[in-house]
Short mmCIF file of C-alpha atoms in Angstrom, two decimals:
data_model
loop_
_atom_site.label_atom_id
_atom_site.label_comp_id
_atom_site.label_asym_id
_atom_site.label_seq_id
_atom_site.Cartn_x
_atom_site.Cartn_y
_atom_site.Cartn_z
CA MET L 1 127.94 138.09 91.07
CA ALA L 2 126.24 138.38 87.01
CA LEU L 3 122.40 138.17 87.26
CA GLY L 4 122.65 136.48 90.64
CA PHE L 5 124.43 133.22 89.91
CA SER L 6 127.71 131.68 92.77
CA SER L 7 130.95 131.71 91.58
CA VAL L 8 130.63 127.94 91.13
CA GLU L 9 128.06 128.98 88.66
CA VAL L 10 129.78 131.58 86.97
CA ASP L 11 133.15 128.96 86.22
CA HIS L 12 129.93 126.37 85.44
CA LEU L 13 129.52 129.14 82.63
CA ALA L 14 132.39 129.86 81.37
CA LEU L 15 132.93 126.08 81.12
CA VAL L 16 129.63 125.91 79.05
CA SER L 17 130.45 128.11 76.95
CA SER L 18 133.46 127.09 75.95
CA LEU L 19 130.79 123.97 74.49
CA LEU L 20 128.22 126.46 72.72
CA VAL L 21 129.43 125.84 69.02
CA PRO L 22 129.66 121.82 69.42
CA LEU L 23 127.14 121.75 71.44
CA LEU L 24 124.41 124.06 69.43
CA SER L 25 124.82 121.54 66.13
CA LEU L 26 123.92 118.59 68.77
CA ILE L 27 121.28 120.83 69.83
CA ARG L 28 119.83 121.31 65.58
CA LYS L 29 119.96 117.78 65.25
CA ALA L 30 118.15 115.70 67.75
CA THR L 31 115.84 118.52 67.45
CA LYS L 32 115.94 118.64 63.26
CA LEU L 33 116.12 122.06 63.34
CA SER L 34 117.97 124.51 61.28
CA ILE L 35 117.67 127.10 63.63
CA PHE L 36 117.54 126.54 67.07
CA PRO L 37 117.89 130.70 69.35
CA PHE L 38 120.02 129.81 72.01
CA SER L 39 121.05 131.83 74.25
CA LEU L 40 123.85 131.45 76.57
CA PRO L 41 121.43 131.83 80.18
CA LEU L 42 119.33 129.27 78.20
CA LEU L 43 121.51 127.19 77.79
CA PHE L 44 123.21 127.05 81.58
CA TYR L 45 119.87 127.38 82.26
CA PHE L 46 119.15 124.21 80.39
CA ILE L 47 122.34 121.81 81.07
CA PHE L 48 122.28 121.85 85.10
CA LEU L 49 118.43 124.41 86.25
CA LYS L 50 115.73 122.72 83.90
CA PRO L 51 115.22 119.56 84.81
CA LEU L 52 116.75 116.88 81.84
CA THR L 53 114.35 115.41 79.70
CA ALA L 54 116.31 112.36 77.62
CA ILE L 55 116.94 114.54 74.91
CA SER L 56 119.26 116.79 76.95
CA LEU L 57 120.45 113.53 78.35
CA SER L 58 121.51 111.85 75.67
CA MET L 59 123.31 115.52 74.03
CA LEU L 60 125.03 116.03 77.29
CA SER L 61 126.70 111.80 76.65
CA ILE L 62 127.83 113.00 72.67
CA VAL L 63 129.60 116.12 74.07
CA GLU L 64 130.85 113.14 76.93
CA ALA L 65 133.15 111.47 74.10
CA SER L 66 133.43 114.56 72.19
CA HIS L 67 135.39 117.04 74.95
CA HIS L 68 136.22 114.11 77.63
CA ARG L 69 139.12 116.98 79.41
CA GLN L 70 135.98 119.04 80.49
CA TRP L 71 133.37 116.27 80.81
CA PRO L 72 134.21 115.02 84.59
CA TYR L 73 134.27 118.86 85.76
CA LEU L 74 130.60 119.11 83.68
CA LYS L 75 129.18 116.66 84.92
CA SER L 76 130.47 116.87 88.60
CA THR L 77 128.74 120.55 88.50
CA CYS L 78 125.73 118.68 86.32
CA THR L 79 124.42 116.66 89.82
CA ALA L 80 125.98 118.22 92.48
CA THR L 81 122.70 120.82 92.01
CA GLN L 82 120.51 118.41 92.26
CA PRO L 83 120.85 118.66 96.57
CA LEU L 84 120.55 122.40 96.47
CA HIS L 85 117.15 121.70 93.82
CA ALA L 86 115.89 119.80 97.15
CA LEU L 87 116.96 121.97 99.46
CA LYS L 88 115.45 124.90 96.96
CA ALA L 89 118.22 126.72 97.48
CA ARG L 90 121.22 128.21 95.17
CA ASN L 91 123.58 127.43 97.94
CA PHE L 92 124.98 125.36 101.34
CA ASP L 93 124.26 128.71 103.00
CA GLY L 94 122.23 128.14 105.48
CA HIS L 95 121.16 123.95 104.59
CA LEU L 96 125.65 123.13 106.32
CA GLN L 97 124.44 120.12 108.13
CA PHE L 98 122.66 118.80 104.59
CA LYS L 99 126.09 119.96 102.74
CA GLU L 100 128.14 116.89 103.85
CA ILE L 101 125.41 113.99 103.33
CA GLY L 102 124.19 115.67 100.24
CA GLU L 103 128.24 115.68 98.58
CA ASN L 104 127.76 111.96 99.95
CA ILE L 105 124.53 111.14 97.56
CA VAL L 106 126.17 112.72 94.92
CA LYS L 107 129.45 110.85 94.82
CA ARG L 108 126.76 108.13 95.22
CA CYS L 109 125.23 108.80 91.85
CA ASN L 110 128.68 108.38 89.89
CA GLY L 111 128.23 111.49 87.24
CA LEU L 112 125.22 109.64 86.25
CA PRO L 113 122.98 112.88 85.14
CA LEU L 114 119.93 110.61 85.38
CA ALA L 115 120.47 109.39 88.96
CA ALA L 116 120.71 112.90 90.04
CA LYS L 117 117.73 114.13 89.04
CA ALA L 118 116.12 110.57 90.38
CA ILE L 119 117.95 111.53 93.45
CA GLY L 120 116.29 115.58 93.53
CA SER L 121 113.36 114.86 92.94
CA LEU L 122 113.67 112.33 96.00
CA LEU L 123 115.75 114.07 98.61
CA ARG L 124 111.83 116.95 97.40
CA THR L 125 109.99 115.19 99.52
CA VAL L 126 112.63 114.27 102.70
CA GLN L 127 113.23 117.55 104.12
CA ASP L 128 114.76 115.74 107.62
CA HIS L 129 118.54 115.43 107.78
CA SER L 130 117.81 111.77 109.23
CA GLU L 131 116.49 110.27 106.14
CA TRP L 132 119.09 111.43 103.53
CA GLU L 133 121.52 109.68 105.84
CA LYS L 134 118.76 107.08 105.22
CA VAL L 135 118.69 107.80 101.46
CA TYR L 136 123.19 107.86 101.62
CA GLU L 137 123.01 104.81 103.44
CA SER L 138 120.28 102.66 102.04
CA GLU L 139 121.55 99.19 100.75
CA ILE L 140 119.79 98.99 97.45
CA TRP L 141 123.36 101.55 96.01
CA ASP L 142 125.71 99.20 97.15
CA LEU L 143 123.96 95.96 95.14
CA PRO L 144 123.93 94.02 91.46
CA GLU L 145 125.09 95.52 88.92
CA ASP L 146 120.70 94.87 87.23
CA PRO L 147 121.47 92.46 83.70
CA CYS L 148 119.22 95.08 81.85
CA GLY L 149 121.58 98.48 83.23
CA LEU L 150 118.92 100.02 85.78
CA ILE L 151 120.14 102.38 87.84
CA PRO L 152 120.97 101.92 91.62
CA ALA L 153 119.52 106.13 91.68
CA LEU L 154 116.11 104.23 90.23
CA ARG L 155 115.49 101.81 92.23
CA LEU L 156 115.98 103.47 95.90
CA SER L 157 113.05 106.24 94.25
CA TYR L 158 110.99 104.07 93.14
CA HIS L 159 112.35 102.64 97.24
CA TYR L 160 110.68 105.61 98.83
CA LEU L 161 107.40 105.57 96.81
CA PRO L 162 103.92 105.01 99.07
CA PRO L 163 101.98 101.93 98.25
CA HIS L 164 99.77 103.78 96.60
CA LEU L 165 102.20 105.12 93.89
CA LYS L 166 104.26 102.19 93.56
CA ARG L 167 101.43 100.22 92.32
CA CYS L 168 99.60 103.47 89.88
CA PHE L 169 103.78 103.79 88.35
CA ALA L 170 104.28 100.11 88.26
CA TYR L 171 101.09 99.15 85.98
CA CYS L 172 102.79 102.14 83.53
CA SER L 173 104.73 98.82 82.55
CA ILE L 174 101.82 97.65 80.17
CA PHE L 175 103.25 101.14 78.58
CA PRO L 176 106.08 100.71 75.35
CA LYS L 177 109.18 103.10 75.06
CA ASP L 178 108.76 106.25 73.99
CA TYR L 179 104.76 106.03 74.33
CA GLU L 180 102.57 109.09 74.49
CA PHE L 181 99.95 109.42 77.10
CA GLU L 182 97.22 112.46 79.03
CA GLU L 183 97.49 112.85 82.32
CA GLU L 184 94.08 112.23 82.17
CA GLU L 185 94.04 108.77 80.13
CA ILE L 186 96.14 107.50 82.64
CA ILE L 187 93.66 108.70 85.67
CA LEU L 188 90.43 106.58 84.21
CA LEU L 189 92.99 103.64 83.53
CA TRP L 190 93.61 103.61 87.60
CA ARG L 191 90.79 103.98 89.09
CA ALA L 192 89.07 100.61 86.80
CA GLU L 193 91.65 99.29 87.98
CA GLY L 194 90.96 100.21 91.79
CA PHE L 195 93.80 102.12 92.76
CA LEU L 196 92.42 105.39 93.37
CA GLN L 197 90.96 103.92 96.92
CA SER L 198 91.20 106.84 99.99
CA LYS L 199 89.62 107.71 103.30
CA ALA L 200 90.39 110.83 102.51
CA LYS L 201 87.84 113.35 101.27
CA ILE L 202 89.04 114.09 98.19
CA GLN L 203 87.64 111.27 95.41
CA GLY L 204 87.53 109.70 91.38
CA LYS L 205 89.55 111.76 89.65
CA GLY L 206 90.18 115.04 92.06
CA LEU L 207 93.25 111.93 93.59
CA GLY L 208 95.01 110.24 90.55
CA ASN L 209 95.14 114.30 89.26
CA GLN L 210 97.16 114.14 92.51
CA TYR L 211 98.56 110.60 92.00
CA PHE L 212 99.67 111.48 89.21
CA GLN L 213 101.00 114.59 89.82
CA ASP L 214 102.87 113.19 92.69
CA LEU L 215 105.06 111.69 89.47
CA VAL L 216 106.03 114.13 87.58
CA SER L 217 107.36 115.47 90.39
CA ARG L 218 109.62 112.79 90.87
CA SER L 219 110.54 112.39 87.96
CA PHE L 220 109.21 108.71 87.30
CA PHE L 221 106.41 110.95 84.64
CA GLN L 222 108.30 113.98 82.26
CA ARG L 223 106.52 116.46 79.63
CA SER L 224 106.79 114.73 76.21
CA GLY L 225 109.09 117.12 73.70
CA LYS L 226 106.57 116.74 71.13
CA ASP L 227 103.67 118.39 72.42
CA LYS L 228 103.48 119.65 76.15
CA SER L 229 99.74 117.82 77.18
CA ARG L 230 101.12 114.52 76.95
CA PHE L 231 104.10 112.44 78.80
CA VAL L 232 106.22 110.05 78.76
CA MET L 233 108.90 108.01 80.99
CA HIS L 234 112.31 108.29 80.15
CA ASP L 235 113.70 104.38 78.86
CA LEU L 236 115.58 103.68 82.37
CA MET L 237 112.35 104.52 84.27
CA ASN L 238 110.70 102.05 81.44
CA ASP L 239 112.73 98.71 82.05
CA LEU L 240 112.77 99.70 86.01
CA ALA L 241 108.96 99.54 85.88
CA GLN L 242 109.17 96.05 83.78
CA SER L 243 111.53 94.24 86.23
CA ILE L 244 109.50 95.31 89.35
CA THR L 245 105.49 94.71 87.18
CA GLY L 246 107.23 90.81 86.09
CA GLU L 247 104.59 89.04 85.04
CA ILE L 248 101.92 90.93 85.67
CA CYS L 249 101.87 93.17 84.06
CA CYS L 250 102.82 92.36 80.04
CA ARG L 251 103.06 94.27 77.12
CA LEU L 252 102.98 92.26 73.12
CA GLU L 253 104.87 94.12 70.05
CA ASP L 254 106.60 93.01 67.71
CA ASP L 255 104.71 89.47 67.32
CA LYS L 256 106.46 89.30 70.83
CA GLN L 257 104.40 87.19 72.66
CA SER L 258 107.50 88.00 76.29
CA LYS L 259 106.91 87.25 79.98
CA PHE L 260 103.31 86.39 79.31
CA SER L 261 101.34 83.59 81.31
CA HIS L 262 98.39 82.65 83.26
CA ARG L 263 99.77 84.88 86.04
CA SER L 264 99.42 87.94 83.24
CA LEU L 265 96.91 90.39 85.30
CA HIS L 266 97.36 94.06 82.90
CA SER L 267 98.31 93.43 78.70
CA SER L 268 98.33 96.01 76.09
CA TYR L 269 99.22 94.98 72.24
CA VAL L 270 100.92 97.91 70.12
CA THR L 271 99.11 97.86 66.42
CA ASP L 272 101.36 98.55 63.98
CA ASP L 273 99.87 96.55 61.82
CA LEU L 274 96.69 96.98 59.78
CA TYR L 275 95.08 93.27 60.40
CA HIS L 276 95.74 91.23 63.36
CA SER L 277 94.82 87.66 62.64
CA VAL L 278 93.97 85.51 65.79
CA LYS L 279 97.76 84.16 65.87
CA LYS L 280 99.24 87.25 67.33
CA PHE L 281 96.72 86.66 70.09
CA GLU L 282 96.89 82.74 71.20
CA ALA L 283 99.16 84.14 74.55
CA PHE L 284 95.77 85.45 76.06
CA TYR L 285 93.73 82.42 76.02
CA GLN L 286 95.72 81.27 79.38
CA MET L 287 95.67 84.68 80.96
CA THR L 288 91.67 84.02 82.81
CA SER L 289 92.66 85.74 85.08
CA LEU L 290 93.31 89.01 83.21
CA HIS L 291 92.00 92.50 83.88
CA THR L 292 93.44 94.86 80.87
CA PHE L 293 92.71 94.25 77.57
CA LEU L 294 94.34 97.41 75.65
CA PRO L 295 95.63 98.45 72.59
CA LEU L 296 97.59 101.45 72.15
CA LEU L 297 97.25 103.25 68.15
CA HIS L 298 101.22 103.12 67.19
CA GLY L 299 100.91 105.87 63.99
CA LYS L 300 97.59 103.93 62.78
CA CYS L 301 94.36 105.79 63.50
CA ARG L 302 92.88 102.95 62.96
CA PHE L 303 93.40 98.42 62.19
CA TYR L 304 91.01 95.72 61.74
CA LEU L 305 90.93 92.54 63.72
CA THR L 306 89.80 88.89 63.64
CA ASN L 307 86.12 87.71 64.38
CA VAL L 308 87.79 84.99 66.60
CA VAL L 309 89.35 87.74 68.78
CA VAL L 310 85.87 89.48 69.51
CA GLU L 311 83.41 86.72 69.38
CA ASP L 312 85.32 83.82 71.28
CA LEU L 313 88.60 85.23 73.52
CA LEU L 314 87.59 88.55 74.67
CA PRO L 315 84.08 86.43 75.64
CA ARG L 316 86.63 84.48 77.87
CA LEU L 317 88.36 87.27 79.60
CA SER L 318 84.87 87.49 82.89
CA CYS L 319 87.55 89.35 85.21
CA LEU L 320 88.20 92.03 82.80
CA ARG L 321 87.98 95.31 84.28
CA VAL L 322 90.16 98.30 81.21
CA LEU L 323 88.48 96.72 77.54
CA SER L 324 89.74 98.62 74.81
CA LEU L 325 88.94 98.57 70.76
CA ARG L 326 89.61 101.49 70.07
CA GLY L 327 90.21 102.54 66.00
CA CYS L 328 89.22 98.72 65.78
CA GLU L 329 87.14 98.11 62.71
CA ILE L 330 84.50 97.04 63.66
CA PHE L 331 80.83 97.80 62.70
CA ASP L 332 78.51 94.95 64.22
CA LEU L 333 79.90 94.56 68.08
CA PRO L 334 78.82 91.23 69.08
CA ASP L 335 76.28 90.73 72.39
CA PHE L 336 78.79 89.31 74.84
CA PHE L 337 78.80 92.36 77.97
CA GLU L 338 76.61 90.17 80.34
CA ASN L 339 79.64 87.86 80.55
CA LEU L 340 81.99 90.74 81.55
CA LYS L 341 80.31 91.72 85.03
CA HIS L 342 83.46 93.69 86.28
CA LEU L 343 84.28 95.63 83.35
CA ARG L 344 85.37 99.03 84.90
CA TYR L 345 86.25 101.17 81.90
CA LEU L 346 84.94 100.44 78.20
CA ASN L 347 86.61 102.93 74.68
CA PHE L 348 85.22 102.13 71.11
CA SER L 349 86.80 104.79 70.11
CA SER L 350 86.52 105.41 66.18
CA THR L 351 84.49 101.79 65.90
CA GLN L 352 82.35 101.94 62.57
CA GLY L 353 78.97 100.42 64.52
CA ASN L 354 75.24 101.99 64.30
CA CYS L 355 74.21 100.91 68.14
CA LEU L 356 75.89 99.63 71.42
CA PRO L 357 74.15 96.37 72.26
CA ASP L 358 71.88 96.60 75.31
CA SER L 359 74.16 93.87 77.21
CA LEU L 360 76.17 96.72 77.66
CA CYS L 361 73.69 98.11 80.39
CA THR L 362 73.79 94.90 82.42
CA LEU L 363 77.77 96.16 83.42
CA TYR L 364 76.54 97.99 86.56
CA HIS L 365 80.09 98.76 88.10
CA LEU L 366 81.49 100.59 84.92
CA GLU L 367 82.86 104.05 85.63
CA THR L 368 84.13 105.50 82.08
CA LEU L 369 82.32 105.09 78.47
CA ILE L 370 84.56 106.92 75.78
CA LEU L 371 82.98 107.12 72.60
CA ARG L 372 84.86 109.60 70.97
CA ASN L 373 84.46 109.31 66.88
CA CYS L 374 82.50 106.69 67.30
CA SER L 375 80.51 108.40 63.80
CA LYS L 376 78.04 106.81 62.86
CA LEU L 377 76.40 105.92 66.41
CA LYS L 378 73.77 107.16 66.20
CA ASN L 379 71.49 105.99 70.09
CA LEU L 380 73.71 105.30 73.11
CA PRO L 381 71.79 101.89 75.02
CA SER L 382 67.58 102.52 76.11
CA LYS L 383 68.35 101.29 79.59
CA ILE L 384 71.35 103.66 80.28
CA GLU L 385 69.78 104.11 83.50
CA ASN L 386 71.15 100.79 84.71
CA LEU L 387 74.25 102.45 84.56
CA VAL L 388 74.19 104.12 88.03
CA ASN L 389 78.34 103.52 88.87
CA LEU L 390 79.10 105.45 85.21
CA HIS L 391 81.19 108.42 86.06
CA PHE L 392 82.73 109.29 82.62
CA LEU L 393 80.93 109.38 79.59
CA ASP L 394 82.64 111.19 76.19
CA ILE L 395 80.66 110.38 72.87
CA SER L 396 82.38 114.00 70.95
CA GLY L 397 82.54 113.67 67.87
CA ALA L 398 80.06 111.18 67.12
CA ASP L 399 77.37 113.63 65.79
CA SER L 400 75.63 111.19 64.20
CA ILE L 401 73.88 110.60 68.14
CA GLU L 402 70.29 112.72 66.75
CA ARG L 403 69.22 111.93 70.88
CA MET L 404 69.36 110.87 74.58
CA PRO L 405 67.41 107.99 76.32
CA SER L 406 65.53 108.86 79.33
CA GLY L 407 67.47 107.66 82.67
CA PHE L 408 69.62 110.77 83.03
CA ASP L 409 68.91 111.16 86.23
CA GLN L 410 69.79 108.15 87.51
CA LEU L 411 73.33 108.72 87.35
CA THR L 412 73.97 111.18 89.58
CA LYS L 413 78.06 109.97 90.00
CA LEU L 414 78.28 110.90 86.58
CA GLN L 415 81.61 113.89 86.83
CA THR L 416 82.04 114.28 83.31
CA LEU L 417 79.66 114.42 80.14
CA SER L 418 80.85 115.44 76.53
CA ASN L 419 77.68 116.24 75.46
CA PHE L 420 73.72 116.08 76.19
CA VAL L 421 71.59 115.85 72.51
CA ILE L 422 68.08 116.87 72.76
CA GLY L 423 66.27 115.31 70.18
CA GLU L 424 63.23 116.31 68.72
CA GLY L 425 60.10 116.29 71.01
CA ASP L 426 62.58 115.08 73.98
CA GLY L 427 62.80 118.57 74.99
CA HIS L 428 61.55 117.19 78.72
CA LEU L 429 64.37 115.11 79.06
CA ILE L 430 67.01 118.39 79.73
CA ARG L 431 65.11 118.33 82.96
CA GLU L 432 67.00 115.22 84.13
CA LEU L 433 69.96 117.00 84.48
CA LYS L 434 68.67 118.46 87.20
CA ASN L 435 70.41 115.70 89.86
CA LEU L 436 73.82 115.94 87.85
CA SER L 437 74.89 118.03 90.49
CA ASN L 438 78.70 116.41 90.24
CA LEU L 439 79.49 117.29 86.52
CA ARG L 440 82.70 118.88 85.71
CA GLY L 441 85.15 120.86 83.18
CA ASN L 442 84.08 120.78 79.83
CA PHE L 443 80.12 120.19 79.31
CA CYS L 444 77.94 120.89 75.56
CA LEU L 445 74.11 121.26 75.18
CA SER L 446 72.90 120.66 71.86
CA GLY L 447 69.71 120.43 70.25
CA LEU L 448 68.40 123.74 72.29
CA GLU L 449 65.98 124.55 69.12
CA ASN L 450 64.38 121.49 70.80
CA VAL L 451 63.39 123.17 74.79
CA ASN L 452 61.36 125.85 76.08
CA GLY L 453 62.21 127.51 78.63
CA GLN L 454 60.40 126.17 82.18
CA ASP L 455 61.85 123.04 80.59
CA VAL L 456 65.87 124.29 80.95
CA ARG L 457 64.82 126.21 84.19
CA GLU L 458 64.36 122.78 85.75
CA ALA L 459 67.87 121.27 84.40
CA LYS L 460 69.16 124.43 87.56
CA LEU L 461 72.87 124.69 85.28
CA ASN L 462 73.60 127.41 88.07
CA GLY L 463 73.85 124.87 90.22
CA LYS L 464 76.74 122.71 88.54
CA LEU L 465 79.62 123.87 90.52
CA GLY L 466 82.39 122.00 88.46
CA ILE L 467 81.42 123.18 84.69
CA ASP L 468 84.04 125.32 83.72
CA GLY L 469 83.47 125.34 79.81
CA LEU L 470 80.31 125.82 78.68
CA GLU L 471 79.50 125.17 75.02
CA LEU L 472 75.36 126.45 74.53
CA GLN L 473 74.17 124.67 70.65
CA TRP L 474 70.91 125.41 68.83
CA GLY L 475 70.43 123.70 64.79
CA ALA L 476 72.18 124.65 62.63
CA ASP L 477 69.17 125.47 60.00
CA LEU L 478 68.49 129.42 61.35
CA GLU L 479 65.02 130.01 58.92
CA ASN L 480 62.79 126.63 60.09
CA SER L 481 59.93 128.53 60.59
CA THR L 482 59.29 126.25 63.54
CA ARG L 483 61.87 128.65 65.43
CA LYS L 484 60.91 131.22 67.48
CA LYS L 485 62.93 133.74 68.61
CA GLU L 486 61.37 134.80 72.14
CA VAL L 487 61.22 130.91 72.80
CA GLU L 488 65.35 131.08 72.05
CA GLU L 489 65.76 133.93 74.34
CA ARG L 490 63.76 132.98 76.82
CA VAL L 491 66.33 129.27 76.63
CA LEU L 492 69.31 131.80 77.10
CA ASP L 493 68.33 133.31 80.00
CA PHE L 494 67.34 130.02 82.07
CA LEU L 495 70.74 128.91 80.79
CA ARG L 496 73.44 131.50 83.53
CA PRO L 497 75.79 128.94 84.23
CA GLN L 498 77.69 129.17 87.17
CA LYS L 499 79.85 132.38 87.87
CA LYS L 500 82.94 130.27 88.06
CA LEU L 501 82.53 129.91 84.03
CA GLU L 502 85.92 129.95 82.78
CA GLN L 503 85.21 129.71 79.05
CA LEU L 504 81.74 130.37 76.35
CA ILE L 505 80.63 129.27 73.09
CA ILE L 506 76.72 130.22 71.96
CA GLU L 507 75.76 128.84 68.23
CA ASN L 508 73.86 129.30 65.97
CA TYR L 509 71.13 131.22 68.81
CA GLY L 510 68.32 132.22 66.60
CA GLY L 511 67.88 135.43 69.19
CA VAL L 512 67.45 139.49 68.23
CA LYS L 513 69.35 139.73 72.01
CA PHE L 514 71.55 138.20 73.76
CA SER L 515 70.53 137.32 77.45
CA SER L 516 72.70 140.07 80.68
CA TRP L 517 74.04 137.89 82.26
CA ILE L 518 76.57 137.05 79.78
CA ALA L 519 78.30 140.81 80.28
CA ASP L 520 77.54 140.69 83.89
CA SER L 521 80.58 141.33 85.84
CA SER L 522 79.88 138.60 88.61
CA PHE L 523 80.84 136.32 85.95
CA LYS L 524 84.96 137.47 86.33
CA ASN L 525 86.60 134.32 85.57
CA LEU L 526 84.71 134.48 82.39
CA SER L 527 88.61 134.32 79.70
CA SER L 528 87.14 133.21 76.65
CA LEU L 529 83.24 134.49 74.83
CA LYS L 530 82.78 132.62 71.65
CA HIS L 531 79.82 133.42 68.93
CA ARG L 532 79.50 131.02 65.71
CA ASN L 533 76.68 131.73 63.29
CA CYS L 534 74.82 133.49 65.43
CA LYS L 535 73.22 135.66 61.60
CA THR L 536 69.60 136.87 63.68
CA ALA L 537 71.49 137.69 66.80
CA ASN L 538 72.35 141.82 66.42
CA HIS L 539 72.98 143.15 69.92
CA TYR L 540 76.58 142.10 69.46
CA HIS L 541 77.20 145.02 71.16
CA GLN L 542 76.20 144.22 74.47
CA LEU L 543 79.11 141.64 74.02
CA GLU L 544 81.25 144.90 74.37
CA GLY L 545 81.66 145.01 77.60
CA CYS L 546 82.07 142.00 78.62
CA HIS L 547 84.80 141.60 81.15
CA CYS L 548 86.95 138.46 78.87
#
């Protein structure tokens, strides 16, 4: 067999080759590329070995219209491979008991590639022959045709989801079609809504990662064709989610207030316009039990929201768990948080205020606080120690923040802290990091010119086992007479991180030499080491032996 393909696959490849020219033309149009390097084996892979994407499905449907005689065989071969993918096999040899039932299930898909993909993903999760029979015999196949054109295979795939994944998937109906989202973005929302509950040891973000990847593997989410770090839902999957949630989840698009009612719990609105009047939000006044108020930026970074919404509507929504004003041109945030005691998620990214209301620190249930790119924000609330349930604090891009308030040692549940800023005269505050043993991911320490070695030693950075990316920043003014080279060298010595660190950045360091731990062979996972503007560090040869 050529390249290890079966005879059926070789026949299919021969058929595909006859469609190569028109299909390549369609691919170029779909991807808006004038040149698209596409080898024949890769085309074969694209047709029925690679998971089908929305683009590939649309192109195949066009090929159907142009090549209707060959299409039935091409389509049937494409769908017939899905049971084999479920068994992780090239053929049914060694799996003969699945052959007949697999072929019968394929017939149920009526040659629809998306249906075959969904069922193939479902069958991967049920490896018992009796379970395959249950899939084939399900009454869902025989339900009347859905007015929205939903495929029975999609409903069947949802039916077989465990309850926790059903809840997480259905919630995503608040996202408009073609909306691209990041994994972390969805997990933070799920956690705020209380969907990440488990008696197992896996909790919080780790559990969310598991849920998210389960939905990806079952084809409910798929990677974006534009940005591989983001995900989308196929249009029909989006329709499925909407049909499940009904009035519980609603979204405001193009001034259409569809399915909004007093029963709605989760809502989003697409910010297509620059200005948003109160009329657009009239329906929200009846949703007194609303849990989610979420703007979704669509092609714009900022928008203007009438003060009536901020000062009158939002304080009325006392059941809110998720509140986002991301991108809203707000300069002074009203002090309304005492009315929103149930908030778990708060996103003020890219807003224009220079301070946060003190009442924010009465949000004792708050888990996520996102302040990305709040370029004018100078300080965090002084009583931040009251936010004892805070898991996630992101101030990346909020470069005007001058110092961190005291009280971080009380935030022992904190897992993500993008940056810890040490102000002049506040060097002792770095000691408060000692209690933050759950920190993980990327972490930046800035203002290190304001600390001494003993303060840093008490921070116990090497005990933060979850940190895999570390950035150490001193002030940019290397000529400042108050800075002492020997002090900075001692500080760097005591900033030794845990040994599984993967990325390290050192910026504006004023010492004459680097610490010996940087080139220590025990840092086997260190794959990236960068230094920026370390003008007085003339011992760069120390880094030459670094294994990264």
